[in-house]
Amino acid sequence: MTHSTHSSETVRIELADRSYDIVIGENLLGQASSYLALPKASAALIVSNTTIAPLYEAALKQALTGHYKTIHSVHLPDGEAHKDWVTLNLIFNTLLGRGCDRKTVLFALGGGVVGDMTGFAAASFMRGVPFVQVPTTLLAQVDSSVGGKTAINHPMGKNMVGAFYQPQRVLCDLTVLQTLPPRELSAGLAEIIKYGPIADMAFFDWIEANIEALKACDAKALAYAVKRSCEIKAHVVGQDERESGLRAILNLGHTFGHAIEAGLGYGEWLHGEAVGCGMVMAAHLSKEMGLIEGHFVKRLTTLIECAGLPVRGPVLDAKDNASKYLALMAHDKKSVAGDIRFVLIEGPGKARVSAAPEAVVRDVIDRCCA
Ligand code: NAD
Ligand code: GLY
């Protein structure tokens, strides 16, 4: 369900007593009214990082001043390589060091890394405190801040330790995307493109027609892309919050992508870059499994390339690249009893999760890696 006011639009994510609003609009972050009707508390903690805090923390703090007596902050080191126990503990150290209680509200001010870690901290501090997502990357606005997946990485696998824990609100301020580096914008486009093949081919057509506007950070195009992405994600999560089935389709490209991220070392390729390339590999696999035609693989590859994303996988092991990918993918959370599962495109706009013969997967890896 979407409704709009003069300056913002709201997508509701329906999850019974865990339902919440995703508010999308310009200049929201610094407005006190954006934070009305959140759980009452005397203290808030803004979790951010060393890159984002200097840009946006003062405005957020100012807007929260009327709502909380005390506003603490913690600045995490920037980057996927820091999405780990050591960094997570900085949040707990601050919460405990400042005497925060179980009503303290956490604000995740940042991209997916800050959002995933803040959410996990909120899920576990004193067995659960409220938190609000204030996503500042395109990727976080269209995907990671929505739906309640929170996690940190383990050297053996991506997002391996975490919890399902829903935020109280998601505030997508489109204005902050203007400071996002182009490479990060492209990474966000990967997760937007994803929604086409799995759920909505009319949206896919729209992305193809508007890819240059999106890359140029056109405000109108971004507003529509964020809204439509959140609507699709809210619809899927509303039916399957804890990924017992349907929600796994949101992982198109992620089985290959997570292997790329872990195999190269976290942060070498951006998450969105790995997902973009992973979608190309998943499309080839879907074709080899007889599900889609070659022309759709080509269409998807062209769009991903136009978005400024890599379309050839990296070689992770010069001696036996396919075995390296397979070993990394075996740790994927969708694996069942060691069997790797892939999100396959069943036909444009429709996806399913399925195992695939190892020989076919090996062949796809060999053909798709540089
Ligand atoms: P990120 O959080 O690392 O942010 C990307 C970079 O942009 C960082 O250097 C950050 O400091 C900087 N940045 C953020 N906002 C900025 C702004 N407005 N202006 C200038 N610089 C800014 O990366 P990301 O792509 O946002 O998120 C990737 C993470 O999200 C991965 O860890 C991935 O696993 C996770 N993720 C989670 C979910 C989920 O459902 N929870 C879904 C998708 C991705
Ligand atoms: N990004 C995949 C999910 O939220 O399920």
Short mmCIF file of C-alpha atoms and ligand atoms in Angstrom, two decimals:
data_model
loop_
_atom_site.label_atom_id
_atom_site.label_comp_id
_atom_site.label_asym_id
_atom_site.label_seq_id
_atom_site.Cartn_x
_atom_site.Cartn_y
_atom_site.Cartn_z
CA MET A 1 0.00 0.00 0.00
CA THR A 2 1.42 3.40 -0.98
CA HIS A 3 0.14 6.84 -0.05
CA SER A 4 1.61 10.25 -0.58
CA THR A 5 1.68 13.68 1.03
CA HIS A 6 2.89 16.91 -0.61
CA SER A 7 6.54 16.09 0.07
CA SER A 8 6.86 12.38 0.72
CA GLU A 9 5.40 8.98 -0.10
CA THR A 10 4.89 6.11 2.28
CA VAL A 11 5.09 2.40 1.55
CA ARG A 12 3.67 0.30 4.38
CA ILE A 13 5.23 -3.03 5.21
CA GLU A 14 2.49 -5.21 6.68
CA LEU A 15 3.80 -7.58 9.34
CA ALA A 16 1.05 -7.66 12.00
CA ASP A 17 2.44 -6.02 15.17
CA ARG A 18 5.81 -5.51 13.45
CA SER A 19 4.35 -3.41 10.59
CA TYR A 20 6.05 -0.12 9.77
CA ASP A 21 6.32 2.70 7.24
CA ILE A 22 9.01 3.29 4.65
CA VAL A 23 8.90 7.05 4.10
CA ILE A 24 10.42 8.28 0.83
CA GLY A 25 11.07 11.91 -0.08
CA GLU A 26 13.49 14.81 -0.24
CA ASN A 27 15.05 16.57 2.75
CA LEU A 28 13.49 14.23 5.31
CA LEU A 29 16.53 13.49 7.46
CA GLY A 30 16.81 16.92 9.04
CA GLN A 31 13.07 17.42 9.74
CA ALA A 32 11.90 16.84 13.32
CA SER A 33 8.49 15.74 11.96
CA SER A 34 10.11 12.69 10.32
CA TYR A 35 10.61 11.20 13.79
CA LEU A 36 7.15 11.70 15.31
CA ALA A 37 5.38 8.78 16.98
CA LEU A 38 8.42 6.56 17.47
CA PRO A 39 8.73 4.61 20.74
CA LYS A 40 9.25 6.95 23.72
CA ALA A 41 12.72 7.00 25.28
CA SER A 42 14.98 9.42 27.07
CA ALA A 43 18.03 8.52 24.97
CA ALA A 44 18.87 7.78 21.36
CA LEU A 45 22.09 6.47 19.82
CA ILE A 46 23.06 7.45 16.29
CA VAL A 47 25.23 4.75 14.71
CA SER A 48 27.14 5.99 11.69
CA ASN A 49 30.59 5.74 10.16
CA THR A 50 33.59 8.00 9.66
CA THR A 51 32.49 8.98 6.13
CA ILE A 52 28.78 9.62 6.68
CA ALA A 53 28.85 11.22 10.13
CA PRO A 54 30.63 14.41 8.97
CA LEU A 55 28.04 14.80 6.18
CA TYR A 56 24.74 14.10 7.91
CA GLU A 57 25.01 13.46 11.64
CA ALA A 58 24.59 17.10 12.73
CA ALA A 59 21.32 17.45 10.79
CA LEU A 60 19.96 14.20 12.22
CA LYS A 61 20.99 15.14 15.74
CA GLN A 62 19.32 18.53 15.40
CA ALA A 63 16.09 16.93 14.19
CA LEU A 64 16.08 14.45 17.08
CA THR A 65 16.77 17.05 19.77
CA GLY A 66 13.12 17.70 20.58
CA HIS A 67 12.37 13.97 20.83
CA TYR A 68 15.15 12.72 23.13
CA LYS A 69 16.82 14.23 26.21
CA THR A 70 20.19 12.70 25.36
CA ILE A 71 21.56 11.80 21.94
CA HIS A 72 24.71 9.69 21.86
CA SER A 73 26.68 8.74 18.79
CA VAL A 74 29.23 6.19 17.66
CA HIS A 75 31.28 6.29 14.45
CA LEU A 76 32.26 2.91 13.04
CA PRO A 77 35.18 2.39 10.67
CA ASP A 78 33.93 2.52 7.06
CA GLY A 79 33.68 -0.52 4.82
CA GLU A 80 32.47 -4.07 4.30
CA ALA A 81 35.74 -5.38 5.74
CA HIS A 82 34.61 -3.94 9.11
CA LYS A 83 31.23 -5.67 9.18
CA ASP A 84 32.42 -7.96 11.94
CA TRP A 85 32.38 -8.75 15.68
CA VAL A 86 35.04 -6.18 16.55
CA THR A 87 33.09 -3.33 14.99
CA LEU A 88 29.74 -4.57 16.30
CA ASN A 89 31.21 -4.49 19.77
CA LEU A 90 31.92 -0.75 19.42
CA ILE A 91 28.13 -0.25 19.41
CA PHE A 92 27.68 -2.33 22.58
CA ASN A 93 30.63 -0.55 24.23
CA THR A 94 28.95 2.81 23.57
CA LEU A 95 25.52 1.65 24.73
CA LEU A 96 26.87 0.23 27.98
CA GLY A 97 29.48 2.94 28.52
CA ARG A 98 26.80 5.65 28.27
CA GLY A 99 24.38 3.83 30.56
CA CYS A 100 21.76 3.22 27.85
CA ASP A 101 18.71 1.18 28.84
CA ARG A 102 16.32 -1.15 27.05
CA LYS A 103 14.20 1.76 25.79
CA THR A 104 17.09 3.51 24.00
CA VAL A 105 16.31 3.95 20.30
CA LEU A 106 19.11 3.25 17.81
CA PHE A 107 19.32 5.22 14.55
CA ALA A 108 21.26 3.58 11.70
CA LEU A 109 22.63 6.48 9.64
CA GLY A 110 24.46 4.96 6.68
CA GLY A 111 24.52 2.35 3.98
CA GLY A 112 23.83 -1.35 4.24
CA VAL A 113 26.89 -2.05 6.35
CA VAL A 114 25.89 0.41 9.09
CA GLY A 115 22.23 -0.64 8.76
CA ASP A 116 22.90 -4.38 9.04
CA MET A 117 25.20 -3.92 12.06
CA THR A 118 22.93 -1.44 13.85
CA GLY A 119 19.97 -3.74 13.32
CA PHE A 120 21.88 -6.69 14.76
CA ALA A 121 23.00 -4.60 17.73
CA ALA A 122 19.39 -3.49 18.29
CA ALA A 123 18.16 -7.10 18.06
CA SER A 124 20.59 -8.25 20.73
CA PHE A 125 21.27 -5.33 23.12
CA MET A 126 19.34 -6.19 26.29
CA ARG A 127 17.51 -8.76 24.11
CA GLY A 128 16.08 -6.09 21.84
CA VAL A 129 15.73 -2.31 21.64
CA PRO A 130 13.88 -0.29 18.96
CA PHE A 131 15.77 0.97 15.92
CA VAL A 132 15.16 3.23 12.93
CA GLN A 133 16.79 2.91 9.53
CA VAL A 134 18.02 6.13 7.92
CA PRO A 135 19.61 4.64 4.78
CA THR A 136 22.05 6.89 2.93
CA THR A 137 22.99 4.73 -0.08
CA LEU A 138 20.77 3.80 -3.00
CA LEU A 139 21.35 0.13 -2.21
CA ALA A 140 20.24 0.59 1.37
CA GLN A 141 17.14 2.58 0.35
CA VAL A 142 15.93 -0.03 -2.15
CA ASP A 143 16.89 -3.16 -0.28
CA SER A 144 18.97 -3.54 2.87
CA SER A 145 17.09 -1.16 5.18
CA VAL A 146 13.77 -2.84 4.39
CA GLY A 147 12.65 -6.22 5.69
CA GLY A 148 14.55 -6.77 8.91
CA LYS A 149 17.55 -8.85 7.88
CA THR A 150 20.48 -7.89 10.09
CA ALA A 151 23.92 -9.49 10.19
CA ILE A 152 27.68 -9.39 10.30
CA ASN A 153 30.07 -11.34 8.07
CA HIS A 154 32.27 -14.28 9.03
CA PRO A 155 35.54 -14.92 7.16
CA MET A 156 33.95 -18.16 5.89
CA GLY A 157 30.73 -16.61 4.69
CA LYS A 158 28.77 -13.47 4.09
CA ASN A 159 26.09 -12.37 6.61
CA MET A 160 26.52 -15.64 8.48
CA VAL A 161 25.70 -14.33 11.97
CA GLY A 162 22.59 -12.24 12.43
CA ALA A 163 18.88 -12.01 13.21
CA PHE A 164 15.55 -11.11 11.67
CA TYR A 165 14.60 -7.91 13.46
CA GLN A 166 12.32 -5.24 12.04
CA PRO A 167 12.97 -1.50 12.35
CA GLN A 168 10.32 0.92 13.63
CA ARG A 169 10.55 3.06 10.50
CA VAL A 170 12.68 3.45 7.36
CA LEU A 171 13.39 7.00 6.26
CA CYS A 172 14.63 7.20 2.65
CA ASP A 173 15.88 10.76 2.17
CA LEU A 174 16.57 11.00 -1.56
CA THR A 175 18.57 14.21 -1.14
CA VAL A 176 21.48 12.41 0.54
CA LEU A 177 22.02 10.33 -2.59
CA GLN A 178 23.51 13.42 -4.25
CA THR A 179 26.80 12.89 -2.36
CA LEU A 180 27.04 9.22 -3.23
CA PRO A 181 30.07 8.29 -5.40
CA PRO A 182 29.05 7.00 -8.89
CA ARG A 183 30.42 3.51 -8.17
CA GLU A 184 28.13 3.25 -5.13
CA LEU A 185 25.17 4.50 -7.16
CA SER A 186 25.80 1.73 -9.70
CA ALA A 187 25.97 -0.83 -6.89
CA GLY A 188 22.48 0.28 -5.81
CA LEU A 189 21.21 -0.05 -9.39
CA ALA A 190 22.05 -3.77 -9.26
CA GLU A 191 19.49 -4.36 -6.50
CA ILE A 192 16.91 -2.24 -8.36
CA ILE A 193 17.42 -4.22 -11.60
CA LYS A 194 16.99 -7.43 -9.56
CA TYR A 195 13.29 -6.68 -8.95
CA GLY A 196 12.52 -6.87 -12.68
CA PRO A 197 13.37 -10.49 -13.53
CA ILE A 198 11.99 -11.82 -10.22
CA ALA A 199 8.74 -9.86 -9.97
CA ASP A 200 7.89 -7.06 -12.36
CA MET A 201 8.85 -6.89 -16.03
CA ALA A 202 7.04 -3.56 -16.50
CA PHE A 203 9.48 -2.14 -13.93
CA PHE A 204 12.35 -3.78 -15.84
CA ASP A 205 11.20 -2.03 -19.03
CA TRP A 206 11.04 1.25 -17.10
CA ILE A 207 14.60 0.79 -15.74
CA GLU A 208 15.90 0.10 -19.26
CA ALA A 209 14.25 3.30 -20.50
CA ASN A 210 15.51 5.37 -17.56
CA ILE A 211 18.95 3.95 -16.85
CA GLU A 212 20.78 7.12 -17.93
CA ALA A 213 18.53 9.31 -15.75
CA LEU A 214 19.15 7.00 -12.80
CA LYS A 215 22.92 7.12 -13.35
CA ALA A 216 22.71 10.91 -13.53
CA CYS A 217 20.97 10.89 -10.13
CA ASP A 218 17.80 12.43 -11.59
CA ALA A 219 15.53 13.13 -8.61
CA LYS A 220 12.26 12.05 -10.25
CA ALA A 221 13.72 8.81 -11.61
CA LEU A 222 15.32 7.94 -8.27
CA ALA A 223 12.09 8.65 -6.40
CA TYR A 224 10.16 6.23 -8.59
CA ALA A 225 12.87 3.54 -8.51
CA VAL A 226 13.12 3.66 -4.70
CA LYS A 227 9.34 3.61 -4.27
CA ARG A 228 8.70 0.73 -6.70
CA SER A 229 11.61 -1.31 -5.27
CA CYS A 230 10.30 -0.84 -1.73
CA GLU A 231 6.78 -1.79 -2.82
CA ILE A 232 8.00 -5.04 -4.36
CA LYS A 233 10.21 -5.88 -1.39
CA ALA A 234 7.45 -5.01 1.10
CA HIS A 235 5.03 -7.29 -0.78
CA VAL A 236 7.47 -10.23 -0.71
CA VAL A 237 8.55 -9.74 2.92
CA GLY A 238 4.92 -9.29 3.98
CA GLN A 239 4.24 -12.83 2.75
CA ASP A 240 7.42 -14.50 4.02
CA GLU A 241 9.21 -12.47 6.68
CA ARG A 242 11.67 -15.17 7.77
CA GLU A 243 12.46 -16.65 4.35
CA SER A 244 10.78 -19.99 4.66
CA GLY A 245 10.22 -19.91 0.90
CA LEU A 246 9.23 -16.98 -1.33
CA ARG A 247 11.61 -14.37 0.18
CA ALA A 248 14.61 -16.29 -1.19
CA ILE A 249 13.80 -14.91 -4.68
CA LEU A 250 15.17 -11.56 -3.43
CA ASN A 251 18.54 -13.29 -3.53
CA LEU A 252 18.78 -13.47 -7.32
CA GLY A 253 22.51 -13.35 -8.14
CA HIS A 254 23.50 -13.55 -4.49
CA THR A 255 24.72 -17.19 -4.43
CA PHE A 256 27.39 -16.37 -7.01
CA GLY A 257 27.74 -12.82 -5.65
CA HIS A 258 28.44 -13.81 -2.06
CA ALA A 259 31.10 -16.26 -3.31
CA ILE A 260 32.74 -13.40 -5.21
CA GLU A 261 32.71 -11.14 -2.14
CA ALA A 262 34.11 -13.77 0.23
CA GLY A 263 36.56 -15.14 -2.37
CA LEU A 264 38.09 -11.78 -3.24
CA GLY A 265 38.02 -10.54 0.37
CA TYR A 266 35.16 -8.35 1.66
CA GLY A 267 35.21 -4.88 0.18
CA GLU A 268 37.28 -5.69 -2.93
CA TRP A 269 34.15 -5.72 -5.08
CA LEU A 270 31.14 -3.82 -3.75
CA HIS A 271 28.16 -5.95 -2.73
CA GLY A 272 26.07 -4.52 -5.58
CA GLU A 273 28.84 -5.22 -8.09
CA ALA A 274 29.03 -8.84 -6.98
CA VAL A 275 25.23 -9.13 -7.15
CA GLY A 276 25.13 -7.55 -10.64
CA CYS A 277 27.68 -10.03 -11.96
CA GLY A 278 26.01 -12.84 -10.00
CA MET A 279 22.71 -12.07 -11.77
CA VAL A 280 24.42 -12.53 -15.14
CA MET A 281 25.75 -15.90 -13.96
CA ALA A 282 22.32 -16.88 -12.58
CA ALA A 283 20.72 -15.90 -15.90
CA HIS A 284 23.15 -18.13 -17.81
CA LEU A 285 22.37 -20.96 -15.40
CA SER A 286 18.63 -20.41 -15.89
CA LYS A 287 19.13 -20.64 -19.66
CA GLU A 288 21.19 -23.84 -19.35
CA MET A 289 18.39 -25.29 -17.19
CA GLY A 290 15.99 -24.64 -20.07
CA LEU A 291 14.02 -21.90 -18.28
CA ILE A 292 14.73 -18.77 -20.32
CA GLU A 293 15.87 -17.86 -23.81
CA GLY A 294 19.33 -16.54 -24.69
CA HIS A 295 17.90 -13.19 -25.75
CA PHE A 296 16.72 -12.47 -22.19
CA VAL A 297 20.17 -13.32 -20.81
CA LYS A 298 21.57 -10.82 -23.30
CA ARG A 299 19.00 -8.15 -22.39
CA LEU A 300 19.72 -8.48 -18.67
CA THR A 301 23.49 -8.49 -19.23
CA THR A 302 23.26 -5.34 -21.36
CA LEU A 303 21.26 -3.50 -18.69
CA ILE A 304 23.66 -4.53 -15.93
CA GLU A 305 26.60 -3.37 -18.04
CA CYS A 306 24.83 -0.05 -18.82
CA ALA A 307 24.37 0.43 -15.07
CA GLY A 308 28.17 0.49 -14.77
CA LEU A 309 28.49 -2.96 -13.21
CA PRO A 310 30.87 -5.83 -14.01
CA VAL A 311 29.36 -8.66 -16.04
CA ARG A 312 32.27 -11.12 -15.95
CA GLY A 313 33.12 -12.91 -12.74
CA PRO A 314 36.60 -12.70 -11.24
CA VAL A 315 38.90 -15.73 -11.25
CA LEU A 316 39.12 -16.75 -7.61
CA ASP A 317 41.55 -19.63 -8.17
CA ALA A 318 43.79 -19.84 -11.22
CA LYS A 319 44.13 -23.65 -10.88
CA ASP A 320 40.48 -24.65 -10.38
CA ASN A 321 38.19 -21.67 -10.40
CA ALA A 322 34.91 -23.60 -10.56
CA SER A 323 35.82 -25.71 -7.51
CA LYS A 324 36.67 -22.55 -5.57
CA TYR A 325 33.28 -20.99 -6.39
CA LEU A 326 31.50 -24.24 -5.47
CA ALA A 327 33.33 -24.47 -2.13
CA LEU A 328 32.40 -20.88 -1.26
CA MET A 329 28.79 -21.31 -2.41
CA ALA A 330 28.38 -24.40 -0.22
CA HIS A 331 28.32 -21.99 2.77
CA ASP A 332 25.37 -20.06 1.32
CA LYS A 333 22.42 -19.86 3.71
CA LYS A 334 20.10 -21.33 1.06
CA SER A 335 22.17 -24.56 0.94
CA VAL A 336 20.36 -27.61 2.29
CA ALA A 337 22.47 -30.53 3.58
CA GLY A 338 25.39 -29.30 1.47
CA ASP A 339 23.29 -28.93 -1.73
CA ILE A 340 23.73 -25.46 -3.20
CA ARG A 341 20.47 -23.73 -4.17
CA PHE A 342 20.22 -20.99 -6.77
CA VAL A 343 17.59 -18.40 -7.52
CA LEU A 344 16.71 -19.16 -11.13
CA ILE A 345 14.72 -16.98 -13.50
CA GLU A 346 11.75 -19.15 -14.46
CA GLY A 347 10.64 -16.75 -17.12
CA PRO A 348 10.92 -12.95 -17.27
CA GLY A 349 9.27 -11.62 -14.09
CA LYS A 350 9.19 -14.93 -12.22
CA ALA A 351 11.80 -16.73 -10.13
CA ARG A 352 12.21 -19.91 -8.12
CA VAL A 353 14.83 -21.50 -5.91
CA SER A 354 16.33 -24.73 -7.11
CA ALA A 355 19.39 -26.97 -7.04
CA ALA A 356 21.30 -27.42 -10.31
CA PRO A 357 23.53 -30.21 -11.64
CA GLU A 358 27.16 -29.57 -10.63
CA ALA A 359 28.47 -30.07 -14.16
CA VAL A 360 26.13 -27.34 -15.47
CA VAL A 361 27.15 -24.94 -12.70
CA ARG A 362 30.83 -25.61 -13.40
CA ASP A 363 30.29 -24.92 -17.08
CA VAL A 364 28.51 -21.61 -16.31
CA ILE A 365 31.34 -20.52 -13.99
CA ASP A 366 33.95 -21.40 -16.60
CA ARG A 367 32.11 -19.46 -19.30
CA CYS A 368 31.25 -16.42 -17.14
CA CYS A 369 34.60 -15.74 -15.49
CA ALA A 370 37.33 -13.63 -17.04
P1 NAD B 1 28.08 0.58 2.43
O1 NAD B 1 27.21 0.58 3.61
O2 NAD B 1 29.47 0.07 2.59
O3 NAD B 1 28.11 2.06 1.83
C1 NAD B 1 28.86 2.28 0.67
C2 NAD B 1 29.87 3.43 0.83
O4 NAD B 1 29.20 4.67 0.64
C3 NAD B 1 30.54 3.53 2.19
O5 NAD B 1 31.87 3.92 2.01
C4 NAD B 1 29.74 4.61 2.89
O6 NAD B 1 30.47 5.24 3.91
C5 NAD B 1 29.46 5.54 1.74
N1 NAD B 1 28.26 6.36 1.86
C6 NAD B 1 27.06 5.98 2.35
N2 NAD B 1 26.16 6.94 2.17
C7 NAD B 1 26.79 7.97 1.57
C8 NAD B 1 26.35 9.24 1.11
N3 NAD B 1 25.07 9.61 1.17
N4 NAD B 1 27.28 10.04 0.54
C9 NAD B 1 28.57 9.65 0.42
N5 NAD B 1 29.02 8.45 0.81
C10 NAD B 1 28.13 7.61 1.38
O7 NAD B 1 27.42 -0.29 1.24
P2 NAD B 1 25.94 -0.51 0.76
O8 NAD B 1 26.05 -0.82 -0.67
O9 NAD B 1 25.04 0.56 1.20
O10 NAD B 1 25.49 -1.82 1.55
C11 NAD B 1 26.09 -3.06 1.32
C12 NAD B 1 25.80 -3.96 2.48
O11 NAD B 1 24.39 -4.19 2.57
C13 NAD B 1 26.43 -5.34 2.39
O12 NAD B 1 27.04 -5.67 3.60
C14 NAD B 1 25.26 -6.27 2.12
O13 NAD B 1 25.47 -7.55 2.63
C15 NAD B 1 24.16 -5.56 2.84
N6 NAD B 1 22.83 -5.89 2.35
C16 NAD B 1 21.90 -6.26 3.28
C17 NAD B 1 20.61 -6.55 2.87
C18 NAD B 1 19.56 -6.86 3.89
O14 NAD B 1 18.47 -7.26 3.51
N7 NAD B 1 19.83 -6.65 5.15
C19 NAD B 1 20.26 -6.47 1.52
C20 NAD B 1 21.24 -6.08 0.60
C21 NAD B 1 22.51 -5.79 1.03
N1 GLY B 2 18.14 -8.83 0.30
C1 GLY B 2 17.43 -10.05 0.44
C2 GLY B 2 16.38 -10.03 1.48
O1 GLY B 2 16.16 -9.04 2.15
O2 GLY B 2 15.74 -11.03 1.69
#
